[in-house]
Coordinates of C-alpha atoms in Angstrom, one line a residue:
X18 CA 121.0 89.4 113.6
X19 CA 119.3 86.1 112.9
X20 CA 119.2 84.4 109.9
X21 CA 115.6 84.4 108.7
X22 CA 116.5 81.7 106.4
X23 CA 117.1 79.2 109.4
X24 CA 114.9 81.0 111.8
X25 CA 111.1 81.3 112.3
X26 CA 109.2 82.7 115.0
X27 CA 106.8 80.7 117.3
X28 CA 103.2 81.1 116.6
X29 CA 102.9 83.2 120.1
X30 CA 105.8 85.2 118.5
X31 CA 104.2 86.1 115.2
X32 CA 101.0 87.0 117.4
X33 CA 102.7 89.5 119.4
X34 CA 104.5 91.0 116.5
X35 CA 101.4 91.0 114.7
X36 CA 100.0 93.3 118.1
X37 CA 103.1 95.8 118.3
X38 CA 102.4 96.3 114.7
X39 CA 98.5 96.8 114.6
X40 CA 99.3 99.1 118.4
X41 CA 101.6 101.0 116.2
X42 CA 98.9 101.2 113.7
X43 CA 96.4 102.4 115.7
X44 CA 98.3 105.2 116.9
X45 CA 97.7 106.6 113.7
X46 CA 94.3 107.0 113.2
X47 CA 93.7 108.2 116.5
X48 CA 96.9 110.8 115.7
X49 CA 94.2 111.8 113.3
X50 CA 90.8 111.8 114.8
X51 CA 92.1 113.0 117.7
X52 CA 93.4 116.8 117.0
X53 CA 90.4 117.0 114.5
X54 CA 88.0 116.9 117.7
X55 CA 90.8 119.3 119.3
X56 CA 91.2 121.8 117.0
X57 CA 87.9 124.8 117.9
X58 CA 89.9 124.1 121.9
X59 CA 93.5 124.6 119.8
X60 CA 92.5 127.4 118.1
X61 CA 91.3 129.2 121.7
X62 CA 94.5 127.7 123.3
X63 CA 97.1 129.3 120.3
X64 CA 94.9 131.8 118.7
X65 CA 95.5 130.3 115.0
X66 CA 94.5 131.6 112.0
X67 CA 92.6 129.2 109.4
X68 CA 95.8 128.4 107.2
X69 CA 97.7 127.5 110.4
X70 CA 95.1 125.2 111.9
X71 CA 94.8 123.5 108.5
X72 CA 98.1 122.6 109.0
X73 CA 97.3 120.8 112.4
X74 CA 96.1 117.8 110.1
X75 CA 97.7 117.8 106.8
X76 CA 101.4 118.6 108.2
X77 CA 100.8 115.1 109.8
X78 CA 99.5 113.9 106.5
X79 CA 102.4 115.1 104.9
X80 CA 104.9 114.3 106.7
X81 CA 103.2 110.8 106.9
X82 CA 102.3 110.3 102.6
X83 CA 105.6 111.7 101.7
X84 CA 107.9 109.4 103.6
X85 CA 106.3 106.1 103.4
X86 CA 108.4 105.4 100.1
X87 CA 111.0 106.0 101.7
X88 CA 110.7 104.4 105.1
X89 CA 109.3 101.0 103.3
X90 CA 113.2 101.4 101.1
X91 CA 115.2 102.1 104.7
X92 CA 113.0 98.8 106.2
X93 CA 114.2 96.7 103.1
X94 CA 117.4 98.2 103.4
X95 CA 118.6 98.8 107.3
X96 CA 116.2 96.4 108.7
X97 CA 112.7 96.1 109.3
X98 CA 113.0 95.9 113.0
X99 CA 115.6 98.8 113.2
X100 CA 113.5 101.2 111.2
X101 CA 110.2 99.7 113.2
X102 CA 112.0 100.6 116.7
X103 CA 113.6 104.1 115.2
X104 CA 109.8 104.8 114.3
X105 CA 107.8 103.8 117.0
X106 CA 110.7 105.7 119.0
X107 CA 110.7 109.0 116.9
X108 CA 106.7 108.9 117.0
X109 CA 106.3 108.7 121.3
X110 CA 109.1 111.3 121.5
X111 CA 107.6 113.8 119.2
X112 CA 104.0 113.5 120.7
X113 CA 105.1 114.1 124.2
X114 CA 107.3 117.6 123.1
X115 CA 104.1 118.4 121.1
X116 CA 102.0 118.5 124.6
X117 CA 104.6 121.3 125.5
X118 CA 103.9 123.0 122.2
X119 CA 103.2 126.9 123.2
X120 CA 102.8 128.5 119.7
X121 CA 100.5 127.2 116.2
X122 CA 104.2 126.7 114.2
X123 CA 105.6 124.9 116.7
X124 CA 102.8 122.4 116.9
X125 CA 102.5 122.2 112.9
X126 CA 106.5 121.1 112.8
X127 CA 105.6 118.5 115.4
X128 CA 102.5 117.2 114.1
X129 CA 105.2 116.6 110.6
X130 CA 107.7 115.2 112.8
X131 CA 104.6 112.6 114.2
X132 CA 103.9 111.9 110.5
X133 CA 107.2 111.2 109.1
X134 CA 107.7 108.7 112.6
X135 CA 104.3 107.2 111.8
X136 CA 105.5 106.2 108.5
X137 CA 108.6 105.1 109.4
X138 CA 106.7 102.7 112.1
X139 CA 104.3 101.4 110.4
X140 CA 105.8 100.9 106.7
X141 CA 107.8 98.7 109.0
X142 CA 105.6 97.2 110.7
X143 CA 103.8 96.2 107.5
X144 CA 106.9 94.7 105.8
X145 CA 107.6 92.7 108.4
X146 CA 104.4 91.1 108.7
X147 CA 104.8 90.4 105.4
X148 CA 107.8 88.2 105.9
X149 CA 106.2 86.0 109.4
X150 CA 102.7 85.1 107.5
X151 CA 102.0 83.2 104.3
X152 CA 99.3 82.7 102.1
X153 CA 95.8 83.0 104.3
X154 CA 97.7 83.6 107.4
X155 CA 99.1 86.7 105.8
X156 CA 95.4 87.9 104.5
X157 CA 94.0 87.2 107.7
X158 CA 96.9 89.3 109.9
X159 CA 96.4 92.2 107.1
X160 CA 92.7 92.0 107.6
X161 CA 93.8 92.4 111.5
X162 CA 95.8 95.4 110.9
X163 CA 92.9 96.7 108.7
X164 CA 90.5 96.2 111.6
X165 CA 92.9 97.9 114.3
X166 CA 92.6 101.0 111.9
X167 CA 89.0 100.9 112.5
X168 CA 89.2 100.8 116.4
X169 CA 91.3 103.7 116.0
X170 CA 88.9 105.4 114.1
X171 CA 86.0 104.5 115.7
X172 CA 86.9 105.4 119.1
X173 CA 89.5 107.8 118.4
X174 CA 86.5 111.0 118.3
X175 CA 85.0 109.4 121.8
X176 CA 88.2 109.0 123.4
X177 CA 89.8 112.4 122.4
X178 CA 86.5 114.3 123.4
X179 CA 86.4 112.5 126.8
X180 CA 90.2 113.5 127.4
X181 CA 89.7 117.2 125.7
X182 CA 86.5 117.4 128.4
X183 CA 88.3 116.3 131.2
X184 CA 92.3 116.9 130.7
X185 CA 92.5 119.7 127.9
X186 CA 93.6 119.0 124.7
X187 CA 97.2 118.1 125.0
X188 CA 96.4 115.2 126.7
X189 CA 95.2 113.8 123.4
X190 CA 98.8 113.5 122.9
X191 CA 99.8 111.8 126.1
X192 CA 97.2 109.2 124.7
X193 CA 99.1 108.2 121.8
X194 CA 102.4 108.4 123.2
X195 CA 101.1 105.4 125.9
X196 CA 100.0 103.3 123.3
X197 CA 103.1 104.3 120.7
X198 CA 105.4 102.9 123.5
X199 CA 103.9 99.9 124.2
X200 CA 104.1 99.2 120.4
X201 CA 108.0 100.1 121.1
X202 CA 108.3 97.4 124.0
X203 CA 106.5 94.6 122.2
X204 CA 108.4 95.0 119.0
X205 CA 111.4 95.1 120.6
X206 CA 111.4 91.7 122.5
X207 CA 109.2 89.9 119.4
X208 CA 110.0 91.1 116.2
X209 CA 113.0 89.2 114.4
X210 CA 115.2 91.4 112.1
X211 CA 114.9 90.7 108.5
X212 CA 116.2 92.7 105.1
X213 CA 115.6 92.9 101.2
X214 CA 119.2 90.5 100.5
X215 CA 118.6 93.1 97.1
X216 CA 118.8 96.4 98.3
X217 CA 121.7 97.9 97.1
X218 CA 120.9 101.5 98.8
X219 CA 118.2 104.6 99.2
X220 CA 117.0 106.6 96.2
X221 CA 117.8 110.3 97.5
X222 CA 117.3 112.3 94.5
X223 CA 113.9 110.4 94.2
X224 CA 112.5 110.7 98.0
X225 CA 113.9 114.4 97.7
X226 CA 111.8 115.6 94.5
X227 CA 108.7 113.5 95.7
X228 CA 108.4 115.2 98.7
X229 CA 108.9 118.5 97.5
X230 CA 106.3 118.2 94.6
X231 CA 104.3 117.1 97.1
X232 CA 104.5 119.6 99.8
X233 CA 104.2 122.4 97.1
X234 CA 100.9 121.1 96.1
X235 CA 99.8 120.6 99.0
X236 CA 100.7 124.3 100.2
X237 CA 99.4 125.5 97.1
X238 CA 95.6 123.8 97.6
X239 CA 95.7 125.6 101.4
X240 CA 96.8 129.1 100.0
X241 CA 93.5 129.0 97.9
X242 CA 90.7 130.0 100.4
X243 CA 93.1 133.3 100.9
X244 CA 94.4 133.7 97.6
X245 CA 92.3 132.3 95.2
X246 CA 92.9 129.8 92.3
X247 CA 94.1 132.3 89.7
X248 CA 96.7 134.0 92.1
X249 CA 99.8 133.7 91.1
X250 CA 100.8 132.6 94.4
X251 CA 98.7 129.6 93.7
X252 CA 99.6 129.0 90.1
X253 CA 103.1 129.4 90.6
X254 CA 102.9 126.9 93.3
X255 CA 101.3 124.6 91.2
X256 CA 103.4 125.1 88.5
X257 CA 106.7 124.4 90.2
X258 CA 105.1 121.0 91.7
X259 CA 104.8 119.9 88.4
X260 CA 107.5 120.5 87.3
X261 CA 109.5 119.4 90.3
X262 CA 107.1 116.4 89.8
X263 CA 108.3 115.5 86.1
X264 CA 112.1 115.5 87.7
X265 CA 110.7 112.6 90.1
X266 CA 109.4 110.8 87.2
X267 CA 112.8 111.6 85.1
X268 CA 115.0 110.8 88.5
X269 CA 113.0 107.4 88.8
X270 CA 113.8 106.2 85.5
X271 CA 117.0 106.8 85.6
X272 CA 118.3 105.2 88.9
X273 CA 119.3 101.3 89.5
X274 CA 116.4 100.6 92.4
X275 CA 114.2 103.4 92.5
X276 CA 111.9 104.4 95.4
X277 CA 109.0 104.1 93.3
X278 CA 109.3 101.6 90.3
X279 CA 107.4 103.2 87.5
X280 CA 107.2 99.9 85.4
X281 CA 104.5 98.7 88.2
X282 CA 102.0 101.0 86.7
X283 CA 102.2 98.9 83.4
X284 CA 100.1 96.5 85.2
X285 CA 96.3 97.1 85.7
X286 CA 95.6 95.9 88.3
X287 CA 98.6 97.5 90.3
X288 CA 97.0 100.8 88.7
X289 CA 93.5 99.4 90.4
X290 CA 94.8 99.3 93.9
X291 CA 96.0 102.5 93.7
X292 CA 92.4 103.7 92.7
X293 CA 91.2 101.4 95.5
X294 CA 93.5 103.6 98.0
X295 CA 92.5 106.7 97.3
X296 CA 88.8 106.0 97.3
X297 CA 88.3 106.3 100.7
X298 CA 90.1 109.7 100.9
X299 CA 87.0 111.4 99.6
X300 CA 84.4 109.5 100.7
X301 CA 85.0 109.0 104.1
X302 CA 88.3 110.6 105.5
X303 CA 87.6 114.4 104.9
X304 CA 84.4 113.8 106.9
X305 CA 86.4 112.8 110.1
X306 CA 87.8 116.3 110.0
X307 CA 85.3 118.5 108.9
X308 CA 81.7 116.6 110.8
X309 CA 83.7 117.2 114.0
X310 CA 84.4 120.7 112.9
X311 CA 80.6 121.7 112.2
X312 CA 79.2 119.8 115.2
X313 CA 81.6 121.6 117.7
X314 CA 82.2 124.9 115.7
X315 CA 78.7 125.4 114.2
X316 CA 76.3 123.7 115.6
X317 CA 77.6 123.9 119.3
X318 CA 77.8 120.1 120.6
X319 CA 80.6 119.1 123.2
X320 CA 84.0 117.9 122.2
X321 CA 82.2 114.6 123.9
X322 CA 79.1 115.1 122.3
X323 CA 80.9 115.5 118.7
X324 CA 83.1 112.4 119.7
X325 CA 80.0 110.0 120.2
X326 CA 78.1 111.4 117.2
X327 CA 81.3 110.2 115.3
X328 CA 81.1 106.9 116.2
X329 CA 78.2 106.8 114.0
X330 CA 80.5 107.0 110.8
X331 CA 83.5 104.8 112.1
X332 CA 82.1 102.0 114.5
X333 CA 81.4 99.9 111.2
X334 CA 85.1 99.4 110.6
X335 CA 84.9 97.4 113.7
X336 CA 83.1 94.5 111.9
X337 CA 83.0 94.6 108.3
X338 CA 86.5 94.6 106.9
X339 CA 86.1 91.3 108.1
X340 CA 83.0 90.3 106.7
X341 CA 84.9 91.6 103.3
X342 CA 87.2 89.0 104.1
X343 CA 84.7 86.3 104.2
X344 CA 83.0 87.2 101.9
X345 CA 86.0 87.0 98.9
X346 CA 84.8 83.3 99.0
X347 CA 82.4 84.3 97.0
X348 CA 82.8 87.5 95.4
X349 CA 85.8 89.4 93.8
X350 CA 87.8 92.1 95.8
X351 CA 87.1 94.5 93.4
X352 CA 83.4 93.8 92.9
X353 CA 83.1 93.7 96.9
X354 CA 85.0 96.8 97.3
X355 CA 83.0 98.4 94.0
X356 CA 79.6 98.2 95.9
X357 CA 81.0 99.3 98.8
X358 CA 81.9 102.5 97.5
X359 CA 78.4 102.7 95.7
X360 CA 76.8 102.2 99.5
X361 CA 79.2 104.6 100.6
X362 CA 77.7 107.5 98.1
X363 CA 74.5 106.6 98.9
X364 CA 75.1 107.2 102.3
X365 CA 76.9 110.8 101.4
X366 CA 73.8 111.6 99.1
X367 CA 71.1 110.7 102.0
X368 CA 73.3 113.5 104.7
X369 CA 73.6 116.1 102.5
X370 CA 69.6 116.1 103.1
X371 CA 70.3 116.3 106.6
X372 CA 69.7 119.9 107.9
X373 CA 70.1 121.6 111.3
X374 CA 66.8 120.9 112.7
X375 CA 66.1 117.5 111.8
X376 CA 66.1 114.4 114.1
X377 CA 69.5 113.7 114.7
X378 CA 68.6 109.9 113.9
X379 CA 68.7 110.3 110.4
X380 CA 72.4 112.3 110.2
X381 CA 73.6 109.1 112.4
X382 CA 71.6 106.7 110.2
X383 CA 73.4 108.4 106.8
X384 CA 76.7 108.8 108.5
X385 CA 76.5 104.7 109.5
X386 CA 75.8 103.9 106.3
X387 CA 78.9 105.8 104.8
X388 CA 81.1 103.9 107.3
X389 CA 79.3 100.5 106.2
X390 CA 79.9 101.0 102.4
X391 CA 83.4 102.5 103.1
X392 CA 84.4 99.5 105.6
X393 CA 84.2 96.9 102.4
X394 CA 87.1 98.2 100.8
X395 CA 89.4 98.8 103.8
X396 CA 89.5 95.3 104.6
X397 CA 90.6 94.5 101.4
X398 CA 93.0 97.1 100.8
X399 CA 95.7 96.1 102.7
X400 CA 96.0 92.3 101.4
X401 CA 96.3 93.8 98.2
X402 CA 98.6 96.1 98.1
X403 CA 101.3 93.1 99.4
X404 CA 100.4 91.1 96.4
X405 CA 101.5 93.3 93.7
X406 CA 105.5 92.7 93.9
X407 CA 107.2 90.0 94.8
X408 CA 107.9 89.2 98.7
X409 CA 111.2 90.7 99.2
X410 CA 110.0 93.8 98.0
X411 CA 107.1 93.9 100.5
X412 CA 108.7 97.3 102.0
X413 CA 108.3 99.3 98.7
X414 CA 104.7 97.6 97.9
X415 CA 103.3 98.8 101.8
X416 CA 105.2 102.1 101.1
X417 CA 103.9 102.8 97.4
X418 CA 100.4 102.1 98.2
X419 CA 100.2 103.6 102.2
X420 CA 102.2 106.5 100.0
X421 CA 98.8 106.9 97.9
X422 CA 96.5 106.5 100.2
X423 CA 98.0 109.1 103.2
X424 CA 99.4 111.5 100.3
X425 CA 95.3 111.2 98.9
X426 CA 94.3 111.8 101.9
X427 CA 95.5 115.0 102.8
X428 CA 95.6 116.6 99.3
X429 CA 92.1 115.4 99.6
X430 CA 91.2 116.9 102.9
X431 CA 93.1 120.6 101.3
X432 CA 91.2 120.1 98.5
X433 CA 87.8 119.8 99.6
X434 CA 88.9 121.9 102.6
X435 CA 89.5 124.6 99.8
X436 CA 86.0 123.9 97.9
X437 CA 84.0 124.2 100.8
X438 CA 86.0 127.4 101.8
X439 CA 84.8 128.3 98.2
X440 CA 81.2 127.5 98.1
X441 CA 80.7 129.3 101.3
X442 CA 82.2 132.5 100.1
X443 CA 80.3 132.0 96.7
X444 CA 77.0 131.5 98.8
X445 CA 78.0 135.0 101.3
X446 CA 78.2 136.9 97.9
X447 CA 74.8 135.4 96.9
X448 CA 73.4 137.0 100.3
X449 CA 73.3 140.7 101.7
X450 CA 76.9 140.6 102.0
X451 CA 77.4 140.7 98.8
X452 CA 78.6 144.5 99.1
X453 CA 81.3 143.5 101.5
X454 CA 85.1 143.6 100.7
X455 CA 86.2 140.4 98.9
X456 CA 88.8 139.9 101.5
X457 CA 86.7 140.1 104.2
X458 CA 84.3 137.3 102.6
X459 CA 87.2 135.1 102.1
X460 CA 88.2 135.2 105.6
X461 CA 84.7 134.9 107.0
X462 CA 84.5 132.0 104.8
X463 CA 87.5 130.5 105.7
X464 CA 86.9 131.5 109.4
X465 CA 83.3 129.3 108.8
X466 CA 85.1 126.3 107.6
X467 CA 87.1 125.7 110.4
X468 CA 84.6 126.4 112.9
X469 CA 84.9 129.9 114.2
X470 CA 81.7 131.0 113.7
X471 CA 81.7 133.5 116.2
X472 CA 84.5 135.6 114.4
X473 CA 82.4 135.6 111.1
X474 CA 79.7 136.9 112.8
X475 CA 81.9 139.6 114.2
X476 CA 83.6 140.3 110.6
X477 CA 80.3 140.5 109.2
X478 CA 78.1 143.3 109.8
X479 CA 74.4 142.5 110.3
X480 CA 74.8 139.0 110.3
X481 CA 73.1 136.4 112.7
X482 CA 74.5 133.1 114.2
X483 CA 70.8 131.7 112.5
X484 CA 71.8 133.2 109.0
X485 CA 75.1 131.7 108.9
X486 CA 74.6 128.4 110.2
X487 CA 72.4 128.1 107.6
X488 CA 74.2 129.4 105.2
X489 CA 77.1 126.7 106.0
X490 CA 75.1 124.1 105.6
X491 CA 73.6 125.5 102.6
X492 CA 77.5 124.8 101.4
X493 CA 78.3 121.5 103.2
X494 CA 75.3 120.0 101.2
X495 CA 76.8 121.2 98.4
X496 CA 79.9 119.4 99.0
X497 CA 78.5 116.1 100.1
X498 CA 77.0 116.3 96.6
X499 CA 80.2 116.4 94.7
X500 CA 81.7 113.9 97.2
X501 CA 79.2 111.3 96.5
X502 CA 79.6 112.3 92.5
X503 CA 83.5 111.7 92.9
X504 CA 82.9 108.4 94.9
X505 CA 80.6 106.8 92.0
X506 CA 83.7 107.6 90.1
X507 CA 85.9 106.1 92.1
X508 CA 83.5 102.9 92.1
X509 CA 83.5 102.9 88.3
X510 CA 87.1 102.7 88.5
X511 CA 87.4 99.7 90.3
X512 CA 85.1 97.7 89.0
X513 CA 86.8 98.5 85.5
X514 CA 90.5 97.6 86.8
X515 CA 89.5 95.3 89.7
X516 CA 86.3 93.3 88.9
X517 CA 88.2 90.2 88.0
X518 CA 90.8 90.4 91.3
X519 CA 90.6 87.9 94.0
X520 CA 91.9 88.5 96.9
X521 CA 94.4 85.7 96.4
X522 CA 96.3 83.4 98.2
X523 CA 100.1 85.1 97.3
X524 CA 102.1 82.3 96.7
X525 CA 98.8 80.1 94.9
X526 CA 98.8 82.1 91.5
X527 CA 101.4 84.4 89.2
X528 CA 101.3 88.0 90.4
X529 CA 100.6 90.9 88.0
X530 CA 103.7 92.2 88.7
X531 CA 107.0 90.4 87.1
X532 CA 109.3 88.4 89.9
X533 CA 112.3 89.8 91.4
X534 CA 114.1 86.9 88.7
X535 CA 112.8 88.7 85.8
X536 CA 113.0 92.2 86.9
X537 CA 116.8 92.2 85.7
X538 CA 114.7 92.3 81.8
X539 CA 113.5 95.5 82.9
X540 CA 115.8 97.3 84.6
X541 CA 118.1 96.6 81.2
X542 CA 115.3 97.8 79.1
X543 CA 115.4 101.4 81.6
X544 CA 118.9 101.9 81.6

């Protein structure tokens, strides 16, 4: 292994690490995107029920949130070139087998076996770019890998319904798997191998419990359109995350070099970027699953036709995360990012007005505008999150706040998933099948949410295709109302912990976060 002390890479080096780390990148947004457009033509493929197609997109959420701690500890540990080539490797060979995939289980386990890969890859990926750019270099290559997230999801819809048209729906697979391996090939000949010299060795106990609170809660949220909140199914669930939760937080504080250093959240504007990384979870990211699902499911468009409608929400994040860039000449990060999220729930507010019916201008119009207010903070985001801790510890910073934003992401999309499951039942019961068993309801409901509405005509007697399309979207508004409500939230948050945050030159200015010199103080004070 070379010395990173003694050797640098050549400008054309760092460029072509910077690509097999942004190609790695944007295999995961379109890992996302992708089966979201696939899943009404997975569902007729497998015949899954609602709970197992769920699963499609939050087992690769969860496999994804859950192991980015600990991928960003085994990059700082074993290598961030190892664990960058183990990742990229795990990711293409787990998308191929998942093309195979002949039953709804065995395509969940895959989809978590993608997730965990894509973590591994690109927790990598972002540790090590941390160690070939400096100061504006480094914003700038973040910004790049912010931008390449964008591409992904702006094209991702188009270029998954075009395949799913032409090819079937495994071949959105084969797509990522081509672009997964060329990330393998470029990283292989560019990227130089480089370690945390302070690692001492992986937090077990600590990546153990986190994932397990995780994945209970997450279960737990996905039981509820079948079960209901006050189940005890549910509540025990919940129950035993949190309290496998509080272990995490005990095991944390107890450990040498934990996965997750607790003592970070002392710090407000660490606490800010966290905020900042789950913002976009509810404001933009549940839509990319559930617009596809009522264009196709509901409203009958194309996989294609659904795939270029989406473009209307993502092809922002082609252009302005780097105008967010520019503009932190002028403005904070936080107040940039702030107003972006206010845009963003202005833009959730003006679709929920947006009926069947209507000119479907003004649903593109409202959906562009959510991707221009959301594409403010995601250019930030990134360059952030590698200024909170010193350099050496760039591995834990990507994994801690990817960790938040992946792991908000999917309990968001089985939360809201739930709530619209929820407010469809509630508005079936205000109807003329109110007199219809309760479990029958729930599953038309659920049945509604992800798109089968032909079922939940046949489950419900009496009941039109008219009556319940309308109905649904009786509920979606609903939901866009409480998403734009938690996005002003969101917004106050970060002008409150972020207002005063540049986006700052890393080496130009003391970080918020204590050096790796004085974190000795601390881990004394722990112990």
């Amino acid at each position: 292994m070379r010395n990173p002390a003694v050797e640098t890479n050549s400008p054309t080096e760092r460029i072509l690490i910077l690509v097999a780390v942004c190609l790695a990148g944007l295999s995961m947004p379109v890992s996302f995107t992708g089966p979201a457009i696939a899943l009404p033509a997975i569902a007729r493929a497998l015949d899954g029920s609602p709970l197992a197609l769920n699963w499609v997109t939050n087992a690769f959420m969860l496999g994804f949130g859950s192991c980015l701690l600990v991928a960003g500890t085994c990059a700082d540990l074993f290598g961030r070139k190892r664990v960058f080539l183990c990742g990229t490797l795990g990711f293409a060979l787990s998308s191929i087998v998942a093309t195979r995939a002949s039953s709804m289980l065995a395509l969940d386990l895959l989809r978590a076996l993608q997730g965990v890969a894509s973590a591994t890859a690109l927790s990598a990926g972002a540790a090590a770019l941390a160690q070939e750019f400096e100061g504006e270099a480094r914003t700038r290559a973040f910004s790049v890998l912010g931008t390449t997230f964008g591409v992904g999801l702006a094209f991702g819809p188009i270029v998954a319904g075009a395949l799913i048209a032409n090819f079937g729906w495994r071949s959105v697979f084969w797509s990522v798997t081509v672009i997964t391996l060329t990330a393998l090939c470029v990283g292989a000949k560019c990227i130089r191998e480089t370690r945390d010299p302070g690692a001492t060795g992986l937090d077990l106990p600590g990546a153990a419990t986190f994932t397990c609170g995780l994945t209970l809660f997450t279960y737990a949220v996905l039981r509820v359109p079948d079960s209901r909140w006050t189940s005890p199914l549910v509540l025990g669930l919940l129950a035993a995350s949190a309290v496998v939760t509080a272990i995490f937080v005990l095991v944390e504080t107890r450990v040498r070099r934990p996965m997750l250093d607790l003592s970070l959240f002392r710090y407000p504007r660490f606490i800010g970027v966290q905020f900042l990384a789950a913002a976009p979870a509810y404001s933009y990211v549940v839509l990319l699953v559930l617009l596809p699902v009522r264009f196709i499911g509901i409203e009958g468009y194309s996989s294609v036709a659904a795939g270029q409608m989406m473009f209307a929400l993502s092809a922002p994040m082609l252009v302005i995360p780097m105008l967010a860039g520019y503009l932190t000449r002028w403005f904070t990060a936080g107040v940039i990012s702030g107003a972006g999220l206010l845009l963003c729930a202005c833009g959730q507010f003006w679709l929920a007005q947006c009926e069947q019916g209507q000119p479907i201008a003004h649903m593109l119009m409202a959906m562009f505008l959510i991707g221009v207010g959301v594409s403010f903070p995601w250019g930030l985001m990134d360059g952030l999150a590698v200024s909170v801790v010193p350099k050496e510890r760039a591995g834990m910073a990507t994994g801690i706040f990817n960790t938040t934003r992946v792991a908000g992401e999917g309990i968001a999309l089985a939360i809201v998933s739930a709530l619209l499951a929820s407010f469809v039942e509630t508005k079936l019961r205000g109807t003329a099948f109110a007199s219809v068993d309760a479990r029958i309801l729930a599953e038309a409901a659920s049945r509604l949410v992800m798109g089968d509405l032909s079922t939940a005509v046949t489950m419900l007697a009496h009941a039109t295709t008219a009556d319940l399309v309308k109905l649904y979207g009786a509920a979606f508004r609903l939901l866009l109302y409480v998403l734009a409500g938690i996005t002003v939230l969101s917004a106050v948050m970060v002008f409150g912990f972020l207002s005063h945050s540049k986006l700052p030159h890393l080496q130009e200015q003391e970080p918020d976060v204590e050096p790796a010199s004085r974190q000795s103080r601390t881990g004394a004070a722990v112990q």
